[in-house]
mmCIF file of C-alpha atoms in Angstrom:
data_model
loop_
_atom_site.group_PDB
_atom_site.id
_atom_site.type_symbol
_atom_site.label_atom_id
_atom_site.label_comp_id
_atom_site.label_asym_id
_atom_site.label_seq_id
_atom_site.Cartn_x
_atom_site.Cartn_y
_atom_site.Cartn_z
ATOM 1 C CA UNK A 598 56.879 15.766 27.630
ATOM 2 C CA UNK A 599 58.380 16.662 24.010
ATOM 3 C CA UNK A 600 56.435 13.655 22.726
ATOM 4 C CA UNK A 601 53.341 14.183 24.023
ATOM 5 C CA UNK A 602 53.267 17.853 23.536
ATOM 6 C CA UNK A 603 53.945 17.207 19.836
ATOM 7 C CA UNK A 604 51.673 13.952 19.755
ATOM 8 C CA UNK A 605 48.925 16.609 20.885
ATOM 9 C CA UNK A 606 50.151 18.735 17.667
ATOM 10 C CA UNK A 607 49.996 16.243 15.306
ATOM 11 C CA UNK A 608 46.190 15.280 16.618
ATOM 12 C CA UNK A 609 44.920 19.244 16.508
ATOM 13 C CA UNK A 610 46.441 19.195 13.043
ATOM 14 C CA UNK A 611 44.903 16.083 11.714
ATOM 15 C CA UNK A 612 41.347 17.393 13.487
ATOM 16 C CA UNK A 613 41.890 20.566 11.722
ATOM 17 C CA UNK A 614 41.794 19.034 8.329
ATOM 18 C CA UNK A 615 39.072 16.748 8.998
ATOM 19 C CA UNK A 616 37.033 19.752 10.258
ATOM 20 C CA UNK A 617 37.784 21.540 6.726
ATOM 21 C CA UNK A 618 37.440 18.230 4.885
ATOM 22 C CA UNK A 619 33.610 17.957 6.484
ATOM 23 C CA UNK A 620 33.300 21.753 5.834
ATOM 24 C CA UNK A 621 33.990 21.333 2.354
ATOM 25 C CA UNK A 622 31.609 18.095 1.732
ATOM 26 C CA UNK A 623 28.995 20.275 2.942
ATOM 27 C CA UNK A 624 28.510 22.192 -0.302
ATOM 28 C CA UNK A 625 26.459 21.481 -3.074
ATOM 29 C CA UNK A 626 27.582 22.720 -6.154
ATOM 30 C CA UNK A 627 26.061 22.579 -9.952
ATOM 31 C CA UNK A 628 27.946 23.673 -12.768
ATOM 32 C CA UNK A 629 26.884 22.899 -16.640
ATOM 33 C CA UNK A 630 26.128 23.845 -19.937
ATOM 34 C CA UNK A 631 23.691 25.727 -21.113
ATOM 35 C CA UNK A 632 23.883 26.060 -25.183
ATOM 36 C CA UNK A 633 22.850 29.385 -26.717
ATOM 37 C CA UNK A 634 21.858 30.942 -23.522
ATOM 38 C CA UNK A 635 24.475 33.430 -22.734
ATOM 39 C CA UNK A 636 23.598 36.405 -20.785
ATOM 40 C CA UNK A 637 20.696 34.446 -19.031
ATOM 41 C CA UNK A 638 20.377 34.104 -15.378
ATOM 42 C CA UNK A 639 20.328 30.627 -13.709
ATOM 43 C CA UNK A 640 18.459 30.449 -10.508
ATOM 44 C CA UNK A 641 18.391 27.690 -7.633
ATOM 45 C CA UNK A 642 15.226 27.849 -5.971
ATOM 46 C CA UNK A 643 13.908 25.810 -3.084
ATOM 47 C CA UNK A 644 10.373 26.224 -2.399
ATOM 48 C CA UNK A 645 9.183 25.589 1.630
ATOM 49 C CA UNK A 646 5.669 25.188 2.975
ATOM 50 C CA UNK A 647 4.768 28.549 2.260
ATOM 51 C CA UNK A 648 7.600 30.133 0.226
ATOM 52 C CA UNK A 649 10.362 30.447 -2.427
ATOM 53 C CA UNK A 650 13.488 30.693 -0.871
ATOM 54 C CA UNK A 651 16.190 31.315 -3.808
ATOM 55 C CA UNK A 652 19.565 30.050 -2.710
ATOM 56 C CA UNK A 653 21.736 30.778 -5.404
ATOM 57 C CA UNK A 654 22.277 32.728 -8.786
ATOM 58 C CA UNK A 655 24.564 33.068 -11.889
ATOM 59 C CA UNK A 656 24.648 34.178 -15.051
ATOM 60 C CA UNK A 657 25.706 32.063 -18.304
ATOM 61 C CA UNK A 658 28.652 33.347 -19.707
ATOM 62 C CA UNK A 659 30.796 31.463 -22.578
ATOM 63 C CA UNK A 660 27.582 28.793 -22.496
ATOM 64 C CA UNK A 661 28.879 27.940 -18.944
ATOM 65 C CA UNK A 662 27.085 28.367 -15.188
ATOM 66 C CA UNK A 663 28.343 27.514 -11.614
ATOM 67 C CA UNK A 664 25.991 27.767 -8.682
ATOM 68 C CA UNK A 665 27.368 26.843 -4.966
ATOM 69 C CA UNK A 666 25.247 26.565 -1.843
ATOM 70 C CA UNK A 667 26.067 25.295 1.785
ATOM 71 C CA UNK A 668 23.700 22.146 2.494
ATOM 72 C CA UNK A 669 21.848 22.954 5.558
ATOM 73 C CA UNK A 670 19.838 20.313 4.865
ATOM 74 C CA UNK A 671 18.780 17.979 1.938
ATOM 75 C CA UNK A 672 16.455 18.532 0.311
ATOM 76 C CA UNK A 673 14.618 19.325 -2.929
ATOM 77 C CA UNK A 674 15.154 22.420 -5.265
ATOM 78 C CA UNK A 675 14.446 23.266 -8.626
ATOM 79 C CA UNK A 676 16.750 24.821 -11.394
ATOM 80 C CA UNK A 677 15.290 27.946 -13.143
ATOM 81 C CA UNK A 678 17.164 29.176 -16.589
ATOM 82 C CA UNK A 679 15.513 32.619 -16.920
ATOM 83 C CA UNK A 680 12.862 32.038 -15.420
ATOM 84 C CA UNK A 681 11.883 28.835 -17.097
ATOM 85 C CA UNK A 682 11.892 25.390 -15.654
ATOM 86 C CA UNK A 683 15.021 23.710 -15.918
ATOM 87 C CA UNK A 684 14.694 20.687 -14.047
ATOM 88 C CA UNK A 685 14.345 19.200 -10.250
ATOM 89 C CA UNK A 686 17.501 18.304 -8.461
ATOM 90 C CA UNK A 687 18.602 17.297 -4.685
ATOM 91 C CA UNK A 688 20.237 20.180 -2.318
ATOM 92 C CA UNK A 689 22.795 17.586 -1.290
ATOM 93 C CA UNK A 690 26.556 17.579 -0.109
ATOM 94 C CA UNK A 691 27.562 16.805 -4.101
ATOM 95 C CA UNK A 692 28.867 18.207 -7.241
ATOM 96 C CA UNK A 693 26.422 18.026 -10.282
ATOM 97 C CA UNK A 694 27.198 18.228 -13.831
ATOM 98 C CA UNK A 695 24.606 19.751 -15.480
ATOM 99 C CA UNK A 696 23.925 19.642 -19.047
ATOM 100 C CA UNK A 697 20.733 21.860 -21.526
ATOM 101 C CA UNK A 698 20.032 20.988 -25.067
ATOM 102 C CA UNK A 699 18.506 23.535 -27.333
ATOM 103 C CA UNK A 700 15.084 21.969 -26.895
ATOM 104 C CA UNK A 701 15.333 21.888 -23.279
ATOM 105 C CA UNK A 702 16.693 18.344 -22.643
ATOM 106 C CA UNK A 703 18.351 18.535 -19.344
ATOM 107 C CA UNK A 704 20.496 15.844 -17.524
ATOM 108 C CA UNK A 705 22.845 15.491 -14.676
ATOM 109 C CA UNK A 706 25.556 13.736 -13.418
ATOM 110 C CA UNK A 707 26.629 13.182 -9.695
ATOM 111 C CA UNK A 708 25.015 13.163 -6.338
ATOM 112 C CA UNK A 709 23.949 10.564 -4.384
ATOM 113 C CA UNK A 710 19.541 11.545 -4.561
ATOM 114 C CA UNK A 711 19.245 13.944 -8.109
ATOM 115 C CA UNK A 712 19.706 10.106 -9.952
ATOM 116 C CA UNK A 713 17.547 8.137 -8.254
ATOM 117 C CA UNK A 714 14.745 10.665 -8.117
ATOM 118 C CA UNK A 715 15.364 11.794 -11.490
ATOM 119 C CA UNK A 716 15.681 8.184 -12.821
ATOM 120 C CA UNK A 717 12.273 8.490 -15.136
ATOM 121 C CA UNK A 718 14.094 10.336 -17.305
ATOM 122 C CA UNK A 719 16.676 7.628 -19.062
ATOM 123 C CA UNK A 720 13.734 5.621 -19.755
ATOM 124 C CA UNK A 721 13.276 4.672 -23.299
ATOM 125 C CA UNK A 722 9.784 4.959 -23.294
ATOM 126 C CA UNK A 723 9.827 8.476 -21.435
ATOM 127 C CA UNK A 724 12.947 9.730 -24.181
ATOM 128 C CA UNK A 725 10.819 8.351 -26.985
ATOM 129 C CA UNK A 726 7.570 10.048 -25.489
ATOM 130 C CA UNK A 727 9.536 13.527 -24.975
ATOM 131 C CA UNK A 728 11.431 13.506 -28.271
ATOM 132 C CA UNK A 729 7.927 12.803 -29.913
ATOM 133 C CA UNK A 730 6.277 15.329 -27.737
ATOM 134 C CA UNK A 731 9.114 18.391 -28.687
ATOM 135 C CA UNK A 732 9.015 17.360 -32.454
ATOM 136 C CA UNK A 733 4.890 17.763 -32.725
ATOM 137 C CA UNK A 734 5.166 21.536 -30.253
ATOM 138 C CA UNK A 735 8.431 22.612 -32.181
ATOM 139 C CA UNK A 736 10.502 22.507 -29.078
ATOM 140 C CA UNK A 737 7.526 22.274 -26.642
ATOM 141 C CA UNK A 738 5.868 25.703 -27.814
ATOM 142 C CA UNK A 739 2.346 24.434 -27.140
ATOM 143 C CA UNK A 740 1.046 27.675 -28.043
ATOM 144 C CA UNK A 741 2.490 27.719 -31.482
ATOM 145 C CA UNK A 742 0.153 24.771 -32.462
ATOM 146 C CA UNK A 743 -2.817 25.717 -30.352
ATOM 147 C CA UNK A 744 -6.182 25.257 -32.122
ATOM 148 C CA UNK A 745 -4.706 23.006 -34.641
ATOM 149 C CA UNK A 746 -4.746 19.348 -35.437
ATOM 150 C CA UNK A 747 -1.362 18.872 -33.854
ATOM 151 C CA UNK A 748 -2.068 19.996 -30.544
ATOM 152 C CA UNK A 749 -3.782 16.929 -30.458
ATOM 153 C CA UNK A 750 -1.347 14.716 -31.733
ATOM 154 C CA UNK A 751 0.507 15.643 -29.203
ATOM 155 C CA UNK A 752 -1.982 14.999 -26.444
ATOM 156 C CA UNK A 753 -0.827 11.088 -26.411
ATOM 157 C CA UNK A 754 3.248 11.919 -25.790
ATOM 158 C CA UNK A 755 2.251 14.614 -23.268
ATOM 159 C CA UNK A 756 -0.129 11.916 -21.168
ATOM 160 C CA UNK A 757 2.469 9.489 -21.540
ATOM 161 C CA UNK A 758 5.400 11.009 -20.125
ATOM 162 C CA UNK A 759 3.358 12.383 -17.492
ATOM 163 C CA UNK A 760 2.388 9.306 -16.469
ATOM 164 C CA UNK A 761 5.855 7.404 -16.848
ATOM 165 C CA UNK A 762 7.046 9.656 -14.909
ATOM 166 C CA UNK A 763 4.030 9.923 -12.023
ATOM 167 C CA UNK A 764 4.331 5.753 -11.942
ATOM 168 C CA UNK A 765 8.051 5.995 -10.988
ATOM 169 C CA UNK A 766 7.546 8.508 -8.225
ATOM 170 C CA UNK A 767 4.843 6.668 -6.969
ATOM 171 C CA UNK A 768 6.855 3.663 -7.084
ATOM 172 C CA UNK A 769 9.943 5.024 -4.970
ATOM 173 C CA UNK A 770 7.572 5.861 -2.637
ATOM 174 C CA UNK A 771 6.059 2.691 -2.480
ATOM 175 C CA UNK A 772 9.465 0.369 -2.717
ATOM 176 C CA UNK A 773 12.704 2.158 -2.300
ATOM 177 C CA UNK A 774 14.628 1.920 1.127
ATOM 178 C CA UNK A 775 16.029 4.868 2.354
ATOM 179 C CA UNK A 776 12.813 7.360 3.949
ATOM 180 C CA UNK A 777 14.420 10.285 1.943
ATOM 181 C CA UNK A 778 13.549 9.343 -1.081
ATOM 182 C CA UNK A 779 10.357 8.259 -0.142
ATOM 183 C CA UNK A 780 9.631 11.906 1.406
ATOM 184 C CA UNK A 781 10.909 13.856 -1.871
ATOM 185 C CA UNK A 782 9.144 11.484 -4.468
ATOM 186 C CA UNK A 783 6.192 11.890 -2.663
ATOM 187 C CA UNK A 784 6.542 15.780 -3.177
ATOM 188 C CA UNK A 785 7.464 15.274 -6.567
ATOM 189 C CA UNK A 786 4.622 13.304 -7.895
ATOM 190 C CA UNK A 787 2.106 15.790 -5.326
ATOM 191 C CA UNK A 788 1.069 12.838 -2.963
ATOM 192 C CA UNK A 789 -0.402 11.310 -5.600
ATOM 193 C CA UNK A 790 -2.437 8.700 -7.342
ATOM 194 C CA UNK A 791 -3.507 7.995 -3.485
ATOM 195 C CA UNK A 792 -2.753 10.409 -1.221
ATOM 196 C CA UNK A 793 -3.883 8.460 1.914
ATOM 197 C CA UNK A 794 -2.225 5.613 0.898
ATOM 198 C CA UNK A 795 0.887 7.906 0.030
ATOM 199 C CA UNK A 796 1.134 9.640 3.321
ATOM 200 C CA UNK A 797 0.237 6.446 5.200
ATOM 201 C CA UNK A 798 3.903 5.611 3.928
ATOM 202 C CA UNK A 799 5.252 8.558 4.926
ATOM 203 C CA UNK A 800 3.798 9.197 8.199
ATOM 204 C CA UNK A 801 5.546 5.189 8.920
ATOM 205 C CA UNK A 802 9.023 7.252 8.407
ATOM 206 C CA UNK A 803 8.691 10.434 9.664
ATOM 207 C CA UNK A 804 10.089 10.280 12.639
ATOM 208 C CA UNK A 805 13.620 9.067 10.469
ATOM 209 C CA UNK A 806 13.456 12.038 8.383
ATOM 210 C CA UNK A 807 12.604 14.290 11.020
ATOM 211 C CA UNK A 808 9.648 16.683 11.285
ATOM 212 C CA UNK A 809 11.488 19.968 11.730
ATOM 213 C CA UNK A 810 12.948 19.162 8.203
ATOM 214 C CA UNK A 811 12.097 21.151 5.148
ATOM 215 C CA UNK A 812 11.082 18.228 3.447
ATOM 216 C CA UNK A 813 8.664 16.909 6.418
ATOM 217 C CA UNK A 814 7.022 20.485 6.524
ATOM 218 C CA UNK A 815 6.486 20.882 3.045
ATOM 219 C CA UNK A 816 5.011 17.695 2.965
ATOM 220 C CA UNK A 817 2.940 18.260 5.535
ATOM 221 C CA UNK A 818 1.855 21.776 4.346
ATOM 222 C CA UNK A 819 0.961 19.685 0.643
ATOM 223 C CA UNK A 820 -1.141 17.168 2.613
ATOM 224 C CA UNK A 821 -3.070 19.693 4.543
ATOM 225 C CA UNK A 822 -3.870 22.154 1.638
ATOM 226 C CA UNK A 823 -4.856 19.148 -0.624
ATOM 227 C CA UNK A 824 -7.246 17.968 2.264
ATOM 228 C CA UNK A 825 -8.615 21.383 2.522
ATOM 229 C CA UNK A 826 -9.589 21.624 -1.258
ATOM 230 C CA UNK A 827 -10.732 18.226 -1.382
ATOM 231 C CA UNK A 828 -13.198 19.064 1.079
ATOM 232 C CA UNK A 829 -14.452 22.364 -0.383
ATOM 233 C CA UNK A 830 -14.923 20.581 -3.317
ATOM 234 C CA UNK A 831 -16.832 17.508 -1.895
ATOM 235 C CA UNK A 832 -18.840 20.379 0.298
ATOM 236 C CA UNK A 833 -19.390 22.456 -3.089
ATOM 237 C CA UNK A 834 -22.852 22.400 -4.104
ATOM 238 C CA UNK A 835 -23.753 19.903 -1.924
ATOM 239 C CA UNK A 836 -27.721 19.909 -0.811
ATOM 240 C CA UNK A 837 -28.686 22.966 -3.183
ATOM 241 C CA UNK A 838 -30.459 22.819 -6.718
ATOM 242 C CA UNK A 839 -28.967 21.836 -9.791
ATOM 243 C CA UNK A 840 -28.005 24.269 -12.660
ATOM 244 C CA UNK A 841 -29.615 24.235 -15.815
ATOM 245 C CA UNK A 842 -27.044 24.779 -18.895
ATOM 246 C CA UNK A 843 -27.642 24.791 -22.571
ATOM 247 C CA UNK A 844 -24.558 22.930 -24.561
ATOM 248 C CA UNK A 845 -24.010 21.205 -27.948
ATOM 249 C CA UNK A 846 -22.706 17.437 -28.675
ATOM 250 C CA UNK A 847 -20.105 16.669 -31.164
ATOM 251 C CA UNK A 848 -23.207 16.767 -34.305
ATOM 252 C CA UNK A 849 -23.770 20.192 -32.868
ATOM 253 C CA UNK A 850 -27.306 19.862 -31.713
ATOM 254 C CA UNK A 851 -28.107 21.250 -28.611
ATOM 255 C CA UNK A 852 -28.999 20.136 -25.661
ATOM 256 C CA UNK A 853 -30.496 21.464 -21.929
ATOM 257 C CA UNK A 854 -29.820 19.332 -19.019
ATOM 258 C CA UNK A 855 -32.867 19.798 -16.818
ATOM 259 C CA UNK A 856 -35.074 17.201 -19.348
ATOM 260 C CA UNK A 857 -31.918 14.634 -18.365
ATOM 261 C CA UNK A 858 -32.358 14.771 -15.041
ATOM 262 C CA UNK A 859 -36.132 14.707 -14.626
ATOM 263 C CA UNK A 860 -35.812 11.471 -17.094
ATOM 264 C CA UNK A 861 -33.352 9.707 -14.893
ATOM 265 C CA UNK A 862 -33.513 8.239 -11.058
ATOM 266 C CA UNK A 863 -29.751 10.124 -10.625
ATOM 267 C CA UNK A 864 -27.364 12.324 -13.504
ATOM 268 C CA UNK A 865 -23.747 12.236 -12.885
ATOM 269 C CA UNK A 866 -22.419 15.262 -14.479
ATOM 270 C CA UNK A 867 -18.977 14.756 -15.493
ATOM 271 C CA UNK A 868 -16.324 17.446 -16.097
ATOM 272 C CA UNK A 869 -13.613 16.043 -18.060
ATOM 273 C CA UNK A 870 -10.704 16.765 -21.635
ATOM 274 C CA UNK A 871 -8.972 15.960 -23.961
ATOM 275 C CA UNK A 872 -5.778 16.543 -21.931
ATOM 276 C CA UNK A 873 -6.589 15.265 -18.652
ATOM 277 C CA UNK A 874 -5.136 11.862 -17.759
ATOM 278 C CA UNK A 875 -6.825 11.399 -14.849
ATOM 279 C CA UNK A 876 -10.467 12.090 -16.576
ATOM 280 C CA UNK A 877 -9.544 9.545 -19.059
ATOM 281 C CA UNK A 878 -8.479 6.942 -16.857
ATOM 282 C CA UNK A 879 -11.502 7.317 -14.867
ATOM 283 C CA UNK A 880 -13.589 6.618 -18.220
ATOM 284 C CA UNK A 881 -13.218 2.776 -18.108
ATOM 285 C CA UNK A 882 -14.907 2.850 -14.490
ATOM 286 C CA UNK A 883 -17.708 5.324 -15.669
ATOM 287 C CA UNK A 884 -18.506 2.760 -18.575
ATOM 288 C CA UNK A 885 -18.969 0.021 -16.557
ATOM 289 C CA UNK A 886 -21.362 1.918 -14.330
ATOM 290 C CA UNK A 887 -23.160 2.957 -17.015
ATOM 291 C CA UNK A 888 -23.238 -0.708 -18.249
ATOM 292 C CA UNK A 889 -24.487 -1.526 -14.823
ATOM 293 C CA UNK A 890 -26.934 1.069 -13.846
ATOM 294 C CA UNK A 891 -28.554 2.493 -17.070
ATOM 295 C CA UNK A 892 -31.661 0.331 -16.563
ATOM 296 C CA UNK A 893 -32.333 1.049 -13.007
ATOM 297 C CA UNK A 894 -32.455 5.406 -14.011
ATOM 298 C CA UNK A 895 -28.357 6.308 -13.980
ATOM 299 C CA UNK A 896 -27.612 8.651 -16.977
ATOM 300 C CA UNK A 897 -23.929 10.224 -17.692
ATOM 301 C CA UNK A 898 -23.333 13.577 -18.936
ATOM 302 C CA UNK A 899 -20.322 14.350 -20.002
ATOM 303 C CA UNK A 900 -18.940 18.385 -20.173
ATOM 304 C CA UNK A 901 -16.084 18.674 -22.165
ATOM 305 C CA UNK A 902 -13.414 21.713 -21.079
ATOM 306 C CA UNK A 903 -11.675 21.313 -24.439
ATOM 307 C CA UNK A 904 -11.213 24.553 -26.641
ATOM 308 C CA UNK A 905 -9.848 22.491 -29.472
ATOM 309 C CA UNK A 906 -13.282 20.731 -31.247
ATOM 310 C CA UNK A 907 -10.818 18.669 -32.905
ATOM 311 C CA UNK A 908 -8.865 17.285 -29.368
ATOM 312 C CA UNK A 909 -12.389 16.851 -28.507
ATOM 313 C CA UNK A 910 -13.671 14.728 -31.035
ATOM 314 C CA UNK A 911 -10.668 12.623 -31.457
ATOM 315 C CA UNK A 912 -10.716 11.818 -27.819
ATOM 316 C CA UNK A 913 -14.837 11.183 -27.577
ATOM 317 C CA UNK A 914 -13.580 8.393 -30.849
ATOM 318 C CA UNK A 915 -10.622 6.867 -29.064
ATOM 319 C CA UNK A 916 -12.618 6.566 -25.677
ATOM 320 C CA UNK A 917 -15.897 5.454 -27.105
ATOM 321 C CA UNK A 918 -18.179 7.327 -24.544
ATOM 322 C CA UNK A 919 -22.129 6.041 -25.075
ATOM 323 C CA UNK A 920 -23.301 8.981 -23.294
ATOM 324 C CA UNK A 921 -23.839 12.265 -23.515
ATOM 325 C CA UNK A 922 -21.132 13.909 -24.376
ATOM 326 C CA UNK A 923 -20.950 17.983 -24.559
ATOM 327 C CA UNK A 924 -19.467 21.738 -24.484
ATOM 328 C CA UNK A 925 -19.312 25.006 -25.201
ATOM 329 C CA UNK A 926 -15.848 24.811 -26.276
ATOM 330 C CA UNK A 927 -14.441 27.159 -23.552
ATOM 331 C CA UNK A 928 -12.681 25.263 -21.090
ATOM 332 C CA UNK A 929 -12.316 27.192 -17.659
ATOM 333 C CA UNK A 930 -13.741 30.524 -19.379
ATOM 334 C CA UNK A 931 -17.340 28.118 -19.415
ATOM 335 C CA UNK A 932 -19.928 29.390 -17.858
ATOM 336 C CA UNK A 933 -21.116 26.742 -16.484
ATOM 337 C CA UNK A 934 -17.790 25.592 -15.295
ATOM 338 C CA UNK A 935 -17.775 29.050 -13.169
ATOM 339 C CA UNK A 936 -21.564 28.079 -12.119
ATOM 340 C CA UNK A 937 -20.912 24.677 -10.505
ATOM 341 C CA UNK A 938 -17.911 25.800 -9.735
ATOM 342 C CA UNK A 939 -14.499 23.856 -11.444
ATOM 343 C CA UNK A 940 -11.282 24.726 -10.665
ATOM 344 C CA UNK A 941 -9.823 21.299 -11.401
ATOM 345 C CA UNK A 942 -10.533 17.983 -13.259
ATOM 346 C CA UNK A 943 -12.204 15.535 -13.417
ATOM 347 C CA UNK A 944 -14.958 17.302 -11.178
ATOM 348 C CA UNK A 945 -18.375 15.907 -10.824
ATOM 349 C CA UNK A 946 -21.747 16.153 -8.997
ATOM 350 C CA UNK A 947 -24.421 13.737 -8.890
ATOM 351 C CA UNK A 948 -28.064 14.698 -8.687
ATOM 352 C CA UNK A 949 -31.301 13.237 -8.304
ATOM 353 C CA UNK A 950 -34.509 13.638 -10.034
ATOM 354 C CA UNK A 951 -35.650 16.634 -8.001
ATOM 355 C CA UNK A 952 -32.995 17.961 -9.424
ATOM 356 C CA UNK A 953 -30.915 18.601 -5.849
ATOM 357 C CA UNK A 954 -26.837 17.856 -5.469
ATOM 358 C CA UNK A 955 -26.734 14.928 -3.457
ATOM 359 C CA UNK A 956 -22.465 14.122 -4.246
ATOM 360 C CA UNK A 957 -20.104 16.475 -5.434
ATOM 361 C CA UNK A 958 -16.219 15.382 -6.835
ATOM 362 C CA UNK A 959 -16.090 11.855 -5.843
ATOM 363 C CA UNK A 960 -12.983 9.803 -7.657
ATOM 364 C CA UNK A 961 -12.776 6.294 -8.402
ATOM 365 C CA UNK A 962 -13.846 3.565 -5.402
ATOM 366 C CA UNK A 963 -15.587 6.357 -3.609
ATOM 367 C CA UNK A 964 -17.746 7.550 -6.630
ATOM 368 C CA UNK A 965 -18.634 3.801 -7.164
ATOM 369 C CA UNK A 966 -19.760 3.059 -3.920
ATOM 370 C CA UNK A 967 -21.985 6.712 -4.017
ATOM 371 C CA UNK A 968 -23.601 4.831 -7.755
ATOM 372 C CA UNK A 969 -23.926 1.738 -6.094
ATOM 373 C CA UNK A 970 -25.426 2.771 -2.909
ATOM 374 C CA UNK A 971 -28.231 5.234 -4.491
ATOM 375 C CA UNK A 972 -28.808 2.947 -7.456
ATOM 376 C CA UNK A 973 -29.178 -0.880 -5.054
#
């Protein structure tokens, strides 16, 4: 009776340190450097499908910072250093070492998701793209070289790394195993390039992940409110009369857009900058449209929302547009912008001699088949 009574002992001692042992794996803790930023406060955030839920705060002292959470769940959060963005990692039962250069090159170490989903940034190209990128904005300042020539040498870096790093999301999404990562890249990159095709991949592993997770609902909450502005865009404008607008090209001369559509079978008016990689992307498809449909009454104008003429001009000569190309030079402050209305590019609306809207912010295969169909 001895025996069992301490065999039973033995057992409720080994289950209490397995219980602690689980207890203690369920923490996620982040502790780093942060160079010359003593004093400031370091905030883990997580934002939800409708809020920012802060989890944890610290403040540097001796260039140091240690943040420790319980891990309800994974999932993703982001790293604020006072108030700035400090980088994306994974809520996960893991200790990260996290490390802040002076120009606001971050890395970590540890954890089983941060890597992975975080992986754009050892690439050489994306390092080379960045470095290049913080030497041209002194740091990333952007407004320190506003309105000059080097805001738009830095126009190619910034595109660049955005798109490195949008083409590796998209690609976990697409090809890596385990449905967690697909869930969280598929926040990260914003269900994008193809949000159908993206959440058609995510709805297949759903029921894995679990749809009472934060990472389900947020997605969710990201695919309805995307769906909901797509359609008030495609529904803005749509059936009523175009606007006329008065704008320059890059000679300066001036130009009204009412003559250009009463000249032409259907105008595509095309909001587009400088800055935008999407817009520019989408040029090689507008070209061959144009190439296609110019004879048979399809004309192309072209509304820059560049404030820099330079970052206009440079990218009109590197994308070798044969149509009409124009702006007033005052980006989201445009009238016209405000008229049609844009709040985010590219935007477009196509409209017909008569001058009424007859499609309104269609993208790639869908504003082809609109060009083909009216123009057959």
């Amino acid at each position: 009776m001895k025996a069992i009574e301490n065999l039973k002992y033995v057992v409720l001692i080994l289950l209490m340190g397995f219980t602690s042992t689980v207890i203690a794996q369920q923490k996620f803790t982040i502790s780093g450097n942060a160079p010359g930023k003593d004093g400031q406060k370091v905030e883990l955030v997580r934002y939800t499908e409708g809020s920012i839920q802060k989890l944890g705060v610290d403040t540097i002292k001796d260039e140091k910072f240690e943040i420790s959470v319980p891990v309800d769940e994974v999932s993703l959060a982001l790293l604020q250093i006072d108030k700035n963005f400090g980088g994306t990692v994974v809520v996960e039962p893991a200790s990260l070492k996290y490390t802040i250069s002076a120009d606001g090159t971050f890395g970590t170490q540890g954890g089983k998701y941060t890597p992975v989903l975080n992986g754009f940034l050892k690439s050489k190209e994306f390092i080379a793209a960045d470095n290049l990128f913080k030497k041209l904005t002194k740091g990333g300042n952007i407004a320190a070289i506003r309105g000059t020539k080097e805001e738009w040498e830095m126009i190619a870096p910034f595109l660049k790394k955005e798109d490195l790093r949008s083409s590796y999301l998209a690609n976990l999404v697409r090809t890596n195993s385990d449905p967690k990562v697909k869930v969280m890249a598929a926040i990260m990159c914003e269900l994008q390039p193809d949000a159908a095709k993206t959440m058609e991949i995510v709805n297949k592993v759903a029921s894995q992940v679990g749809e009472n997770t934060i990472m389900m609902r947020r997605v969710r909450s990201m695919e309805k409110q995307q769906a909901a502005a797509l359609a008030r865009r495609h529904e803005g404008m749509l059936g009523q009369q175009f606007t006329d607008f008065t704008a320059v090209n890059l000679k300066a001369e001036s130009m009204n857009l009412a003559p250009v559509v009463k000249a032409n079978k259907y105008t595509l008016l095309q909001f587009w900058a400088s800055w935008c990689g999407p817009c520019r992307k989408e040029i090689p498809l507008l070209k061959q449209l144009y190439a296609k449909y110019k004879s048979k009454g399809f004309e192309i104008v072209s509304f820059s929302m560049d404030e820099n003429k330079y970052n206009w001009e440079k990218a009109s000569e590197a994308e070798k547009m044969k149509w009409i190309n124009v702006s007033d030079l005052r980006a989201f402050n445009s009238g016209v912008a405000k008229t049609y209305p844009i709040f985010g590019i590219p935007a477009n609306v196509i409209i017909d001699q008569t001058g009424k809207i007859v499609a309104s912010n269609l993208l790639d295969k869908d504003l082809e088949n609109k060009i083909t169909e009216l123009l057959k």
